[in-house]
XYZ file of C-alpha atoms in Angstrom:
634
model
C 44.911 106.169 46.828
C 48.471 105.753 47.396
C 50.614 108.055 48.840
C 53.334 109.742 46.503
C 56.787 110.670 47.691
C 57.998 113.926 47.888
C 61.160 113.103 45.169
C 58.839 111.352 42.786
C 55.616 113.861 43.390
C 57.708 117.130 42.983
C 59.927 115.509 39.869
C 60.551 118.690 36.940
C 58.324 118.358 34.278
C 60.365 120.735 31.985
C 63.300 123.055 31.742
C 61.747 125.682 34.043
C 60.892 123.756 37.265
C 64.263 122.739 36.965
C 66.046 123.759 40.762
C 70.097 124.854 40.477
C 71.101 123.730 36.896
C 71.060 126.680 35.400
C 73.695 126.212 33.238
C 72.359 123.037 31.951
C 69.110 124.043 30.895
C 70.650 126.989 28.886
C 72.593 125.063 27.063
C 69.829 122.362 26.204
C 67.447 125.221 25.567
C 69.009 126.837 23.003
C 70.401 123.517 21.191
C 66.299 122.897 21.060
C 65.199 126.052 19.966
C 67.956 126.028 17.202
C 68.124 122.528 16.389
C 71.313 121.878 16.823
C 70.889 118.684 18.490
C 73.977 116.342 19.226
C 73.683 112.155 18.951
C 74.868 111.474 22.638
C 74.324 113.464 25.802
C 76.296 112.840 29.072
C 75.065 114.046 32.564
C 77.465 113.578 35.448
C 77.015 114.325 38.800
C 76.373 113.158 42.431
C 73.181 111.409 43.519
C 69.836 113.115 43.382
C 70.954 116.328 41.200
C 68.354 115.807 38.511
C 69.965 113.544 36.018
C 67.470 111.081 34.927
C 65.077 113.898 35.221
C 66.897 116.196 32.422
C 66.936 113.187 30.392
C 63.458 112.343 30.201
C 62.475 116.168 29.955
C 65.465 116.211 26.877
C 63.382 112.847 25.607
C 60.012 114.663 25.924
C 61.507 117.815 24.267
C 62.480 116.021 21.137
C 59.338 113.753 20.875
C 56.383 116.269 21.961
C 53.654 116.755 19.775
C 51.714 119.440 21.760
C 48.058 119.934 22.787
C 47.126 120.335 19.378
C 49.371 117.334 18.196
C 51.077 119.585 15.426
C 53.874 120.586 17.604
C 57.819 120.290 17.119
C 60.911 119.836 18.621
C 60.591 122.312 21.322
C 62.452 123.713 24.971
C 59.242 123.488 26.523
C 57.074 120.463 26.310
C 53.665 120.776 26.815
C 53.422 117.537 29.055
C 49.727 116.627 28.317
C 50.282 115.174 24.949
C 50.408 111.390 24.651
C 54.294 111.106 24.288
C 54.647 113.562 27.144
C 52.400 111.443 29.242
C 53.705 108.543 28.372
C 57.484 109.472 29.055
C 56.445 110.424 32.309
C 54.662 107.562 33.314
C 57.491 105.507 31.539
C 55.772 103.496 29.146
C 56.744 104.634 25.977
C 57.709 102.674 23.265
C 60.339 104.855 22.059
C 61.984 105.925 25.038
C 64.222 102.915 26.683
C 65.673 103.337 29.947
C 68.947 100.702 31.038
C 70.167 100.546 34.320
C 74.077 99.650 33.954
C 74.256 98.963 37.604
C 72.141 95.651 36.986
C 72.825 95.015 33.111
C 76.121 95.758 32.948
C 77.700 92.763 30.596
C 78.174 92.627 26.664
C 75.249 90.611 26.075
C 72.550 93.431 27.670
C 74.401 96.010 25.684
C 74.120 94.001 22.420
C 70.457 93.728 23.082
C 69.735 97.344 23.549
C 71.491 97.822 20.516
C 69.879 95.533 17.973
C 66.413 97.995 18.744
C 68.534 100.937 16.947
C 68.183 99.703 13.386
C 64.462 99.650 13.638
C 62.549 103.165 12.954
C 60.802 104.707 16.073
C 57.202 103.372 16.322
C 55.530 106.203 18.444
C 57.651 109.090 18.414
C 60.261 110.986 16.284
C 63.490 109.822 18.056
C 64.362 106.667 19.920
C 66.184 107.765 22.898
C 68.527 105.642 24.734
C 68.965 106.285 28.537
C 72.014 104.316 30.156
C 71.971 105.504 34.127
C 75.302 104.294 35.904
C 76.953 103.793 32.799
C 80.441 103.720 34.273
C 79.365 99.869 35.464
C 79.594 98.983 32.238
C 82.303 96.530 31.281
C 85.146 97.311 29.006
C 83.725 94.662 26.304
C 80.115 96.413 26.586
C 81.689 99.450 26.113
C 83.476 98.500 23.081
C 80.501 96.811 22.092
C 78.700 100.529 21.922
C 81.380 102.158 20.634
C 80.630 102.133 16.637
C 77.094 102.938 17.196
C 77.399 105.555 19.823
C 79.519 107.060 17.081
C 77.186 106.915 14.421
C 73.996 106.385 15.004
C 70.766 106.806 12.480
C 69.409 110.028 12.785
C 66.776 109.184 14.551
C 68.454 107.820 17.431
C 69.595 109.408 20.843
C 72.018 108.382 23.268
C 71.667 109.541 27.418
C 74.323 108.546 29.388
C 74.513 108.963 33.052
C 76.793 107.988 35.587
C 78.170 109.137 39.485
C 81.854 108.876 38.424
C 82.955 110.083 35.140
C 86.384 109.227 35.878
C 85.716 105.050 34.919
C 84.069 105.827 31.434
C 86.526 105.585 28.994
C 87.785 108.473 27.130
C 86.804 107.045 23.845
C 83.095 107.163 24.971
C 83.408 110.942 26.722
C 85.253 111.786 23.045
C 81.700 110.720 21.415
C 79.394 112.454 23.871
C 78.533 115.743 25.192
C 79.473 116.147 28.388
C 77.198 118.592 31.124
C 78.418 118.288 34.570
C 75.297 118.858 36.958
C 76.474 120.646 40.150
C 75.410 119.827 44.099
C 72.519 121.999 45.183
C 73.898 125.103 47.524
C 71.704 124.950 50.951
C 70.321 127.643 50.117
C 68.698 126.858 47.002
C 67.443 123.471 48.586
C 66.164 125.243 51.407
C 64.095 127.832 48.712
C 62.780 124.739 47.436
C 61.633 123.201 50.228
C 59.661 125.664 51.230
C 57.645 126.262 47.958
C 57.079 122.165 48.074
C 55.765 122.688 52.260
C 53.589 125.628 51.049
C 52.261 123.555 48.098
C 51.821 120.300 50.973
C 50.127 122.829 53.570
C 52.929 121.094 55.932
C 53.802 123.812 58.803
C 57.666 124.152 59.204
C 60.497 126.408 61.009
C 63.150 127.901 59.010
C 65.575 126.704 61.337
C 64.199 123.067 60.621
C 64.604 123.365 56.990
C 68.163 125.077 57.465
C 69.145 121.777 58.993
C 67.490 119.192 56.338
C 69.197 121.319 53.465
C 72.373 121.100 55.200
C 71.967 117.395 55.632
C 71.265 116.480 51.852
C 74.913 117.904 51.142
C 73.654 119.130 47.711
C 71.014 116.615 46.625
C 67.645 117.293 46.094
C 66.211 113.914 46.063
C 68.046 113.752 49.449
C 66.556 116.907 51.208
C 62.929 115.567 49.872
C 63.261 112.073 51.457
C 64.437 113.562 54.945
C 61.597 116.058 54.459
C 59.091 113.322 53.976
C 61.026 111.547 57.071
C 60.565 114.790 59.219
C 56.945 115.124 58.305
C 56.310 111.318 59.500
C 58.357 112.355 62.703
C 57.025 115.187 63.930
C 53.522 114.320 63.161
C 52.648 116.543 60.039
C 54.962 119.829 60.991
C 58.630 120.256 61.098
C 59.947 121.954 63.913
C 63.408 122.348 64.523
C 63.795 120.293 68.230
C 62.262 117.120 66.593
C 64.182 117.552 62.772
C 67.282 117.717 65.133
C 66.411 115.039 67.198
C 66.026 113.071 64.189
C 69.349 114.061 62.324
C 71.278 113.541 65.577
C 72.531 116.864 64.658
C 74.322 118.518 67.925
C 72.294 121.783 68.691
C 74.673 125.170 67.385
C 74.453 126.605 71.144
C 77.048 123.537 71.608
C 78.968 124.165 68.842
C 79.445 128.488 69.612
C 80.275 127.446 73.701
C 83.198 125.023 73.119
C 84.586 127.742 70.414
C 84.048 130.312 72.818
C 85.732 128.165 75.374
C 88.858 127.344 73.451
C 89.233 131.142 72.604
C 89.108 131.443 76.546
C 91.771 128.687 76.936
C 88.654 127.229 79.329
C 89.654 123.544 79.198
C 87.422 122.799 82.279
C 84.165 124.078 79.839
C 85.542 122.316 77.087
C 85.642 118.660 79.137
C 81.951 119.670 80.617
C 80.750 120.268 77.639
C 81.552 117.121 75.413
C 80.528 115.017 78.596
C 76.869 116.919 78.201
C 77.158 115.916 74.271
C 77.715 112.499 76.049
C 75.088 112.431 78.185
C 72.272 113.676 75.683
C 73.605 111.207 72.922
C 74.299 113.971 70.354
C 77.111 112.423 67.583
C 80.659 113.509 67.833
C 81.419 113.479 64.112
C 78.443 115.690 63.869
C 79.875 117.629 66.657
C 83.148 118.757 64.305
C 81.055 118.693 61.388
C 79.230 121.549 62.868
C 82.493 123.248 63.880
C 84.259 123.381 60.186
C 80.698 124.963 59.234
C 80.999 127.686 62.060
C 84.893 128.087 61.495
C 84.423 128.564 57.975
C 82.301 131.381 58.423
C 84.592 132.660 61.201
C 87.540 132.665 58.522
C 85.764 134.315 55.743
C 84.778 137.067 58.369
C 87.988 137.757 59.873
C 89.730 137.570 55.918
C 86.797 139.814 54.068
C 85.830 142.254 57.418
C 81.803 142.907 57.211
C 81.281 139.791 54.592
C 77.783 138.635 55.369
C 75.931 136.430 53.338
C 71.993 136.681 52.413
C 71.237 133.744 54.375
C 73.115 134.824 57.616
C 71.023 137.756 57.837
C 68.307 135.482 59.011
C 70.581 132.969 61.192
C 70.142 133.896 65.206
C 73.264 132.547 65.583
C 75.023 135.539 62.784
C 75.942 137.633 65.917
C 77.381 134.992 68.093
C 79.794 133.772 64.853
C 80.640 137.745 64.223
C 81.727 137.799 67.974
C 83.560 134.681 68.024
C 85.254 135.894 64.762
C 86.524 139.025 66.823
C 87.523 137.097 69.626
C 89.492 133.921 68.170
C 92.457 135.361 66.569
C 92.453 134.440 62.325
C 95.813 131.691 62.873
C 94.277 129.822 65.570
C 90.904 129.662 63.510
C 92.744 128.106 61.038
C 94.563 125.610 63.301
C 91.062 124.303 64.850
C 89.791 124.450 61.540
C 92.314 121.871 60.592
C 92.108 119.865 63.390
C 88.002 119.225 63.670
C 88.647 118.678 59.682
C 91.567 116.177 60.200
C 89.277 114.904 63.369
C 86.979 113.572 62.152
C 88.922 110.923 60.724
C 90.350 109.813 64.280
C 87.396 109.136 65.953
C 87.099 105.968 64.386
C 90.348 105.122 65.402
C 89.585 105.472 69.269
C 87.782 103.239 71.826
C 85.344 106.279 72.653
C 84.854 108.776 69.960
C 83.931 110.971 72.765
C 87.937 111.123 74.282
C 88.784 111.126 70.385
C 86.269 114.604 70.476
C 87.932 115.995 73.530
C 91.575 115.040 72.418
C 91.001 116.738 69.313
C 89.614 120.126 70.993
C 92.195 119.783 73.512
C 94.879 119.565 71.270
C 94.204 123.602 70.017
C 95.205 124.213 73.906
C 98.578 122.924 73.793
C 99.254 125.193 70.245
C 97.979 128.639 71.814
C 98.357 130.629 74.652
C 97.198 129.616 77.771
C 94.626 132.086 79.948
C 96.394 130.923 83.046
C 97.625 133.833 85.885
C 101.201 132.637 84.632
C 100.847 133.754 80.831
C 102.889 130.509 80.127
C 102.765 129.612 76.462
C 102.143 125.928 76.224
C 103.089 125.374 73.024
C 104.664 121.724 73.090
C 107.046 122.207 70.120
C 110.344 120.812 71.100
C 113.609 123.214 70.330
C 115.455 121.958 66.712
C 118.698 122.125 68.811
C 120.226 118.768 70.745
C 119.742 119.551 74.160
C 123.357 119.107 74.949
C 123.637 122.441 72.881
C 121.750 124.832 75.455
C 123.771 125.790 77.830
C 122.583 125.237 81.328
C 124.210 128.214 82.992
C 124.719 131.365 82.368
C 127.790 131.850 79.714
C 130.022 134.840 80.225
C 132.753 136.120 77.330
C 134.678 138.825 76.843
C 133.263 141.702 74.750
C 135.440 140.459 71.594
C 134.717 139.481 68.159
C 136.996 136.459 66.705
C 137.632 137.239 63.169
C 141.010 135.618 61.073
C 143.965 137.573 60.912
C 143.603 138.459 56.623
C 140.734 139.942 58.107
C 142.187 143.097 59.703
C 143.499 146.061 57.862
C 147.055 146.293 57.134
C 148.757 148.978 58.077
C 149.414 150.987 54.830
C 145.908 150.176 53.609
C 143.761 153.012 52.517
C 141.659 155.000 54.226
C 138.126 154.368 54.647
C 135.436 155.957 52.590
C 134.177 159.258 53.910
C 130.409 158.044 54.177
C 131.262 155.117 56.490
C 132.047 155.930 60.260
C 135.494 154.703 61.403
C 135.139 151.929 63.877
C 137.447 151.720 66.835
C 139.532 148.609 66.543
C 142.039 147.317 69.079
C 144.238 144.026 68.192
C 144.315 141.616 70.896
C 145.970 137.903 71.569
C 142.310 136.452 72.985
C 142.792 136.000 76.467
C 141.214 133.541 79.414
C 137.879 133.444 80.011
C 138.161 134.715 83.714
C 140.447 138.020 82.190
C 138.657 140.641 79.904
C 140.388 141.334 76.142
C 142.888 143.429 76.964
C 143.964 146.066 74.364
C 147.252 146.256 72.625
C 148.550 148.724 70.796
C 151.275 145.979 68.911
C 151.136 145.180 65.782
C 149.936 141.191 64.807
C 152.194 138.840 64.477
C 153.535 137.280 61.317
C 151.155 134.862 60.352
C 153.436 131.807 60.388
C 153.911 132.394 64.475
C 153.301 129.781 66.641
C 150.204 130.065 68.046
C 149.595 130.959 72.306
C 148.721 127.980 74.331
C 144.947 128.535 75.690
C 143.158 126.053 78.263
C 140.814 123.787 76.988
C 138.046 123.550 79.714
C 137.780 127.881 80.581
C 136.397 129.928 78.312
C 132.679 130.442 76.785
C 132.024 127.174 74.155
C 132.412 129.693 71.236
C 135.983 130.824 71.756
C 137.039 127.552 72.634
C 136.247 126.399 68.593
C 138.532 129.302 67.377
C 141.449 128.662 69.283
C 143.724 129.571 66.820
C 146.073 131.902 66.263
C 143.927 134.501 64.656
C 143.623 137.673 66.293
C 140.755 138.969 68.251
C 138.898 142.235 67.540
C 137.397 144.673 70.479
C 134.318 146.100 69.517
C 131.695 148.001 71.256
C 128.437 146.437 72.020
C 126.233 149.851 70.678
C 128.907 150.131 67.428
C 129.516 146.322 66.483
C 125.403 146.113 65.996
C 124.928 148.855 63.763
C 124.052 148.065 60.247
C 126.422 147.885 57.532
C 130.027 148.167 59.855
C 130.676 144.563 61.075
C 129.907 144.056 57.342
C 133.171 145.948 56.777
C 135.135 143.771 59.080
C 133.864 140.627 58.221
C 136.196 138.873 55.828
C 134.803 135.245 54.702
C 138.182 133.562 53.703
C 138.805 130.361 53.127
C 141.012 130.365 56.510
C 138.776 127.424 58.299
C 136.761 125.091 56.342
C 133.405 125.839 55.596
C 131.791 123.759 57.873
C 133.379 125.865 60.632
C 130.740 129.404 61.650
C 132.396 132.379 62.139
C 131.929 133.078 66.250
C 129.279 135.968 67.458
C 130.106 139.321 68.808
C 129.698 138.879 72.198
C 128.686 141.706 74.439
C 127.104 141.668 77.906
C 123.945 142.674 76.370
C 123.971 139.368 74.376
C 124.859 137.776 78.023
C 121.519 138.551 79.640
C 119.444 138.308 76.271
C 121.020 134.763 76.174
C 120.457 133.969 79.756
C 116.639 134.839 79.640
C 115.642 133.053 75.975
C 117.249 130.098 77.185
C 115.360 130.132 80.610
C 112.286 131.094 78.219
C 112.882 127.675 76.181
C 113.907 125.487 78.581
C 110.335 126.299 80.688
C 108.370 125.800 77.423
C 106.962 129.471 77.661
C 107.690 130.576 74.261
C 107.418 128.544 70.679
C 106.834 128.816 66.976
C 107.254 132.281 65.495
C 107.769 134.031 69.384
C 110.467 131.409 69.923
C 111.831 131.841 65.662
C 111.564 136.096 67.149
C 113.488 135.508 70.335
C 116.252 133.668 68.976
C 116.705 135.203 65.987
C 117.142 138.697 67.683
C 119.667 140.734 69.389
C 119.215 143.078 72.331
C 120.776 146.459 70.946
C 119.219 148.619 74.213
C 117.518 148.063 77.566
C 116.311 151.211 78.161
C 113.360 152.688 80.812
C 110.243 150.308 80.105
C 111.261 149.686 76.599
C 113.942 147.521 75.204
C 115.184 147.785 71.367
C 115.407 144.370 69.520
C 117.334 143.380 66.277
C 116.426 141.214 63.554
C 117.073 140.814 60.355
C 114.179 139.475 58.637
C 110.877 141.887 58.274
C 108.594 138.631 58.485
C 109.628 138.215 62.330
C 108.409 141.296 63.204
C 104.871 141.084 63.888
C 102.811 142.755 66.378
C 101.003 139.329 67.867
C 104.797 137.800 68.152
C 105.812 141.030 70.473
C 103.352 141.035 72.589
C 103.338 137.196 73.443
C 107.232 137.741 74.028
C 106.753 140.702 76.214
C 104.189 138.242 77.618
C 106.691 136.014 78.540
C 109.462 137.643 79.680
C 106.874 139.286 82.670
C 107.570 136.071 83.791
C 110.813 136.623 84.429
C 110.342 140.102 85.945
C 110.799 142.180 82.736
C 107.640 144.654 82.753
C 109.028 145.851 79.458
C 107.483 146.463 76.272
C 109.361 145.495 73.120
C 110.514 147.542 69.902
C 112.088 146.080 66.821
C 114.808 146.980 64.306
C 115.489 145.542 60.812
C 119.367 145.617 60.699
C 122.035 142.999 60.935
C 122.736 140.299 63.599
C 125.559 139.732 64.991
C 125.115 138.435 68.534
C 121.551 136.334 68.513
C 120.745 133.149 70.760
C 120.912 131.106 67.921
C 124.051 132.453 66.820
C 125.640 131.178 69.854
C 123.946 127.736 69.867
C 124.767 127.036 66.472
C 128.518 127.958 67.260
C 128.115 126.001 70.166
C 126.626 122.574 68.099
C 129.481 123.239 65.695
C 132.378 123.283 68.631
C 130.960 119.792 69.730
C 130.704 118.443 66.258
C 134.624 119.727 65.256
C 135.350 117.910 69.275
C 133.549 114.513 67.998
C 134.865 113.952 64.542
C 138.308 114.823 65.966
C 137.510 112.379 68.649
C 137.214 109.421 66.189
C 140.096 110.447 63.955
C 141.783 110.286 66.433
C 141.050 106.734 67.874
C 143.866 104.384 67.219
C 141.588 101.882 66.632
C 140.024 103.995 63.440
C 143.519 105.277 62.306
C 144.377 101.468 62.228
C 141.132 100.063 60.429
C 141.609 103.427 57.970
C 145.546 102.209 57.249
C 145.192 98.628 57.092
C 141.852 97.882 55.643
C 141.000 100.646 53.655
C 138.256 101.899 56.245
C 136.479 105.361 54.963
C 133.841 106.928 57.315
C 130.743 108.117 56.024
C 130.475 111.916 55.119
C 128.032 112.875 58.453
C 127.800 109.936 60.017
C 129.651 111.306 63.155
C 127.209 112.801 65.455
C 128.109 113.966 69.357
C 126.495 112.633 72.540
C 124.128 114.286 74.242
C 125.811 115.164 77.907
């Protein structure tokens, strides 16, 4: 006798053998039981999900006559009567099964239909099963259209098809649609072992975990590799040989090079993919096998303690619970993303082994490295032109520019009560090698001519406000306190808009400046740290602790701190950082924005100034474009 394959030998006879459609049978159920039966059923789904099969079981419903040959239309057909039997073998009369794939034209379609005015012969329905029906062509389809509408009442129409998105929405108007889901592993895995018990076939657990993965949610699938595994490993399934045979890259793999990139070990990383190499196990399943264990990791470190039924029984459950504790929950993400996006390069490289370690590698240069240095290589270049960093360190006078509307007047009234007075000492801003001296006279008249100041002393900052607006002297500790510069800052329209108002300079700001830039410049710092450090201000460097200032709540985050107080050991601060919400008024990026804008002001006046471009303006009409003036880069 012949040998029967698993997929055709294990095929549902009825409703109740039916494996993760749940939803389907209900529904067909209870239209049988109550009669309510529609003209034209559509299945959708992928491959091997049980379409045909709910079909003929829906055809054997309606035409059973049971043992006794006086049944009905019934949910559960006996399967012994001679329709049953028939259906099953698939020579009855009544039931007509089309494959669209192959008969796809007007013509076939026409055919099929010129049976439906004739009464059934064996049966009490004649039941119509198109499989693929999307391959239909538009004519066929409009061809059906009028009878799938309205047919006799005695006629059934089952459609089927992979892609419901290519049947036309005046046949889905005229069916009823049931979308049949992919099979969870789980509930292939369940199955397989009830059909292995049933075969006498011994088999692992771990084996079948693999084959049920492997179907990706098809039944027919996981049976054929089942029948595959049982010719390979010489009547049992073990996991070594169902591996073997799936090329599927052994888990201990998998946990060592996520282990290893949460160690920042690149050298374990390398060996490991050349071992991969060397035993012939497939890269894409390599990062296949990754998503599947970062996935879990994710859901573990976003729902603490989540642990599925089926992990209970995984050896590898307490490995992935580790790793989940160890890999912090962005950078889980960030591989995640990678392997996922991946998998899609390998097939772009000469070796899809280098495409494997360039992808794994590429999570090192995004997170901390383990190295004695604590340098962050995070290979994010700075947003500023480099010409806009400073390469020394920039010294100022403790002042604050601000327009001359913005001081108080001298008969102006008294502050309010709840706000502190702030000391404030007018000042004609003075050379960068001589500190703001104070003056006790009043400003000058605001039509005054304004003092002559050097063009190449000074920080960058002061030179893009020389003006003849006064200066303000304000204490480093007072200045930063919340809500006061607010009082002193008047936005007028005194300089055009695309001119910043300078920082508040203070020898605090000095050093903070000094040591972010260094920090940048090396590379040590990027993303949010690097967003933290220049975004903040040093209010206080006190014993082992200095006080930060930002004004946004989403910078201050523990993991950001730390990797900053990280990376300032390696400049020699042993410090440990706090942080204040409050307003900034002397950051790092305060000062290289003002910077950027002194250079741009320096260009455009540059070019306006050219003779050449004064004459092509007068003569010819010339306009430059708004932004189209950008400085060099020193």
């Amino acid at each position: 006798m012949s040998y029967v394959v698993l997929a055709r030998k294990y095929r549902p006879r009825n409703f109740t053998e039916m494996v993760g459609q749940g939803h389907v049978v209900q529904a067909l159920s209870n239209a049988l039981t109550t009669q309510r039966l529609h003209h034209a059923y559509l299945f959708t789904g992928t491959r091997g999900v049980g379409k045909t099969t709910v079909s003929r079981i829906l055809a054997k419903s309606l035409n059973c006559l049971g043992a006794d040959g006086q049944g009905g239309i019934t949910a559960e057909p006996c399967g012994v009567c001679q329709a049953c039997t028939d259906i099953d073998s698939g020579r009855f009369v009544d039931y007509t099964e089309l494959d669209a794939a192959s008969n796809r034209g007007v013509d076939e379609v026409q055919a099929l239909l010129e049976q439906a005015v004739y009464k059934p012969v064996q049966g009490r329905f004649k039941v119509f099963m198109i499989d693929e029906v999307h391959m239909l062509t538009n004519t066929a389809f409009n061809a059906m259209l009028k009878t799938l509408e309205e047919p006799p009442e005695y006629l059934k129409f089952v459609l089927a098809t992979t892609d419901p998105q290519k049947v036309p929405v005046t046949v889905l108007s005229r069916c009823l649609q049931f979308n049949l889901r992919p099979m969870a592993p789980e509930t292939v895995l369940e199955h397989l072992q009830q059909v292995l018990q049933a075969e006498n076939v011994p088999s692992e657990v771990q084996a079948l975990r693999l084959v049920s993965r492997a179907a990706r949610g098809s039944m027919r699938d996981a049976l054929s590799l089942t029948d595959q595994a049982i010719a390979f490993g010489g009547g049992q399934l073990q996991e070594a040989t169902v591996r073997q045979m799936l090329g599927a890259v052994d888990r201990s793999y998998v946990l060592r090079l996520i282990d290893s990139l949460a160690r920042s070990d690149g050298a374990t990383v390398v060996d490991t993919i050349d071992t991969l190499r060397l035993n012939g196990l497939n890269a894409a399943s390599t990062l296949e096998e990754m998503t599947s264990v970062l996935q879990h990791m994710a859901v573990l470190q976003a729902v603490p303690g989540r642990v599925d039924a089926s992990e209970h029984e995984d050896p590898d459950a307490a490995e992935i619970i580790r790793l989940a504790r160890t890999l912090p929950a962005d950078e889980t993400q960030l591989l995640y993303s990678l392997c996922l996006h991946g998998r899609g390069e390998l097939g772009l490289a000469p070796d899809e082994y280098a495409a494997l370690t360039m992808v794994l590698l590429r999570l090192l240069a995004f997170k901390p490295s383990a190295a004695a240095s604590s340098r962050l290589a995070e290979k994010k270049t700075l947003n500023f032109p480099p010409s806009a960093l400073p390469a020394g360190p920039v010294t100022s006078p403790q002042v604050c520019s601000l327009p001359e509307r913005a001081l108080p007047a001298p008969q102006a009234p008294a502050r309010p009560t709840a706000v502190a007075p702030v000391a404030v000492v007018v000042a004609v801003q003075a050379r960068a090698a001589e500190p703001a001296a104070p003056s006790s006279t009043p400003a000058p008249e605001r039509n005054a001519p304004p003092p002559a100041v050097p063009q190449d002393e000074g920080p960058p900052w002061e030179e893009s406000v020389q003006t003849s607006r006064r200066v303000v002297a304000i204490p480093v500790r007072d200045a930063g306190e919340p809500g006061r510069l607010d009082q002193l800052r008047v936005r007028d329209a005194v300089e055009p808009p695309a001119v910043q108002a300078a920082p508040v300079t203070s020898a605090e700001g000095d050093f903070w400046f000094d040591a972010i830039m260094q920090l940048v410049r090396a590379e040590t710092i990027g993303a949010l740290v690097r967003e933290l450090a220049l975004q903040s201000q040093l209010v206080a460097r006190d014993a082992g602790q200095w006080v930060l200032r930002v004004e946004r709540e989403t910078l201050n985050q523990a993991n950001a701190r730390e990797r900053l107080s990280v990376a300032l050991q390696t400049l020699g601060h042993e410090v440990r950082l706090a942080v204040e919400i409050g307003t900034v008024n002397d950051s790092p990026a305060l000062r290289v924005a003002a910077e950027a804008a002194r250079r741009q002001r320096e260009a455009e006046a540059h070019i306006l100034g050219d003779p050449f471009v004064q004459t092509m303006m007068r003569d010819f009409g010339g306009k430059i474009v708004p932004g189209s003036i950008k400085p060099l880069a020193d």
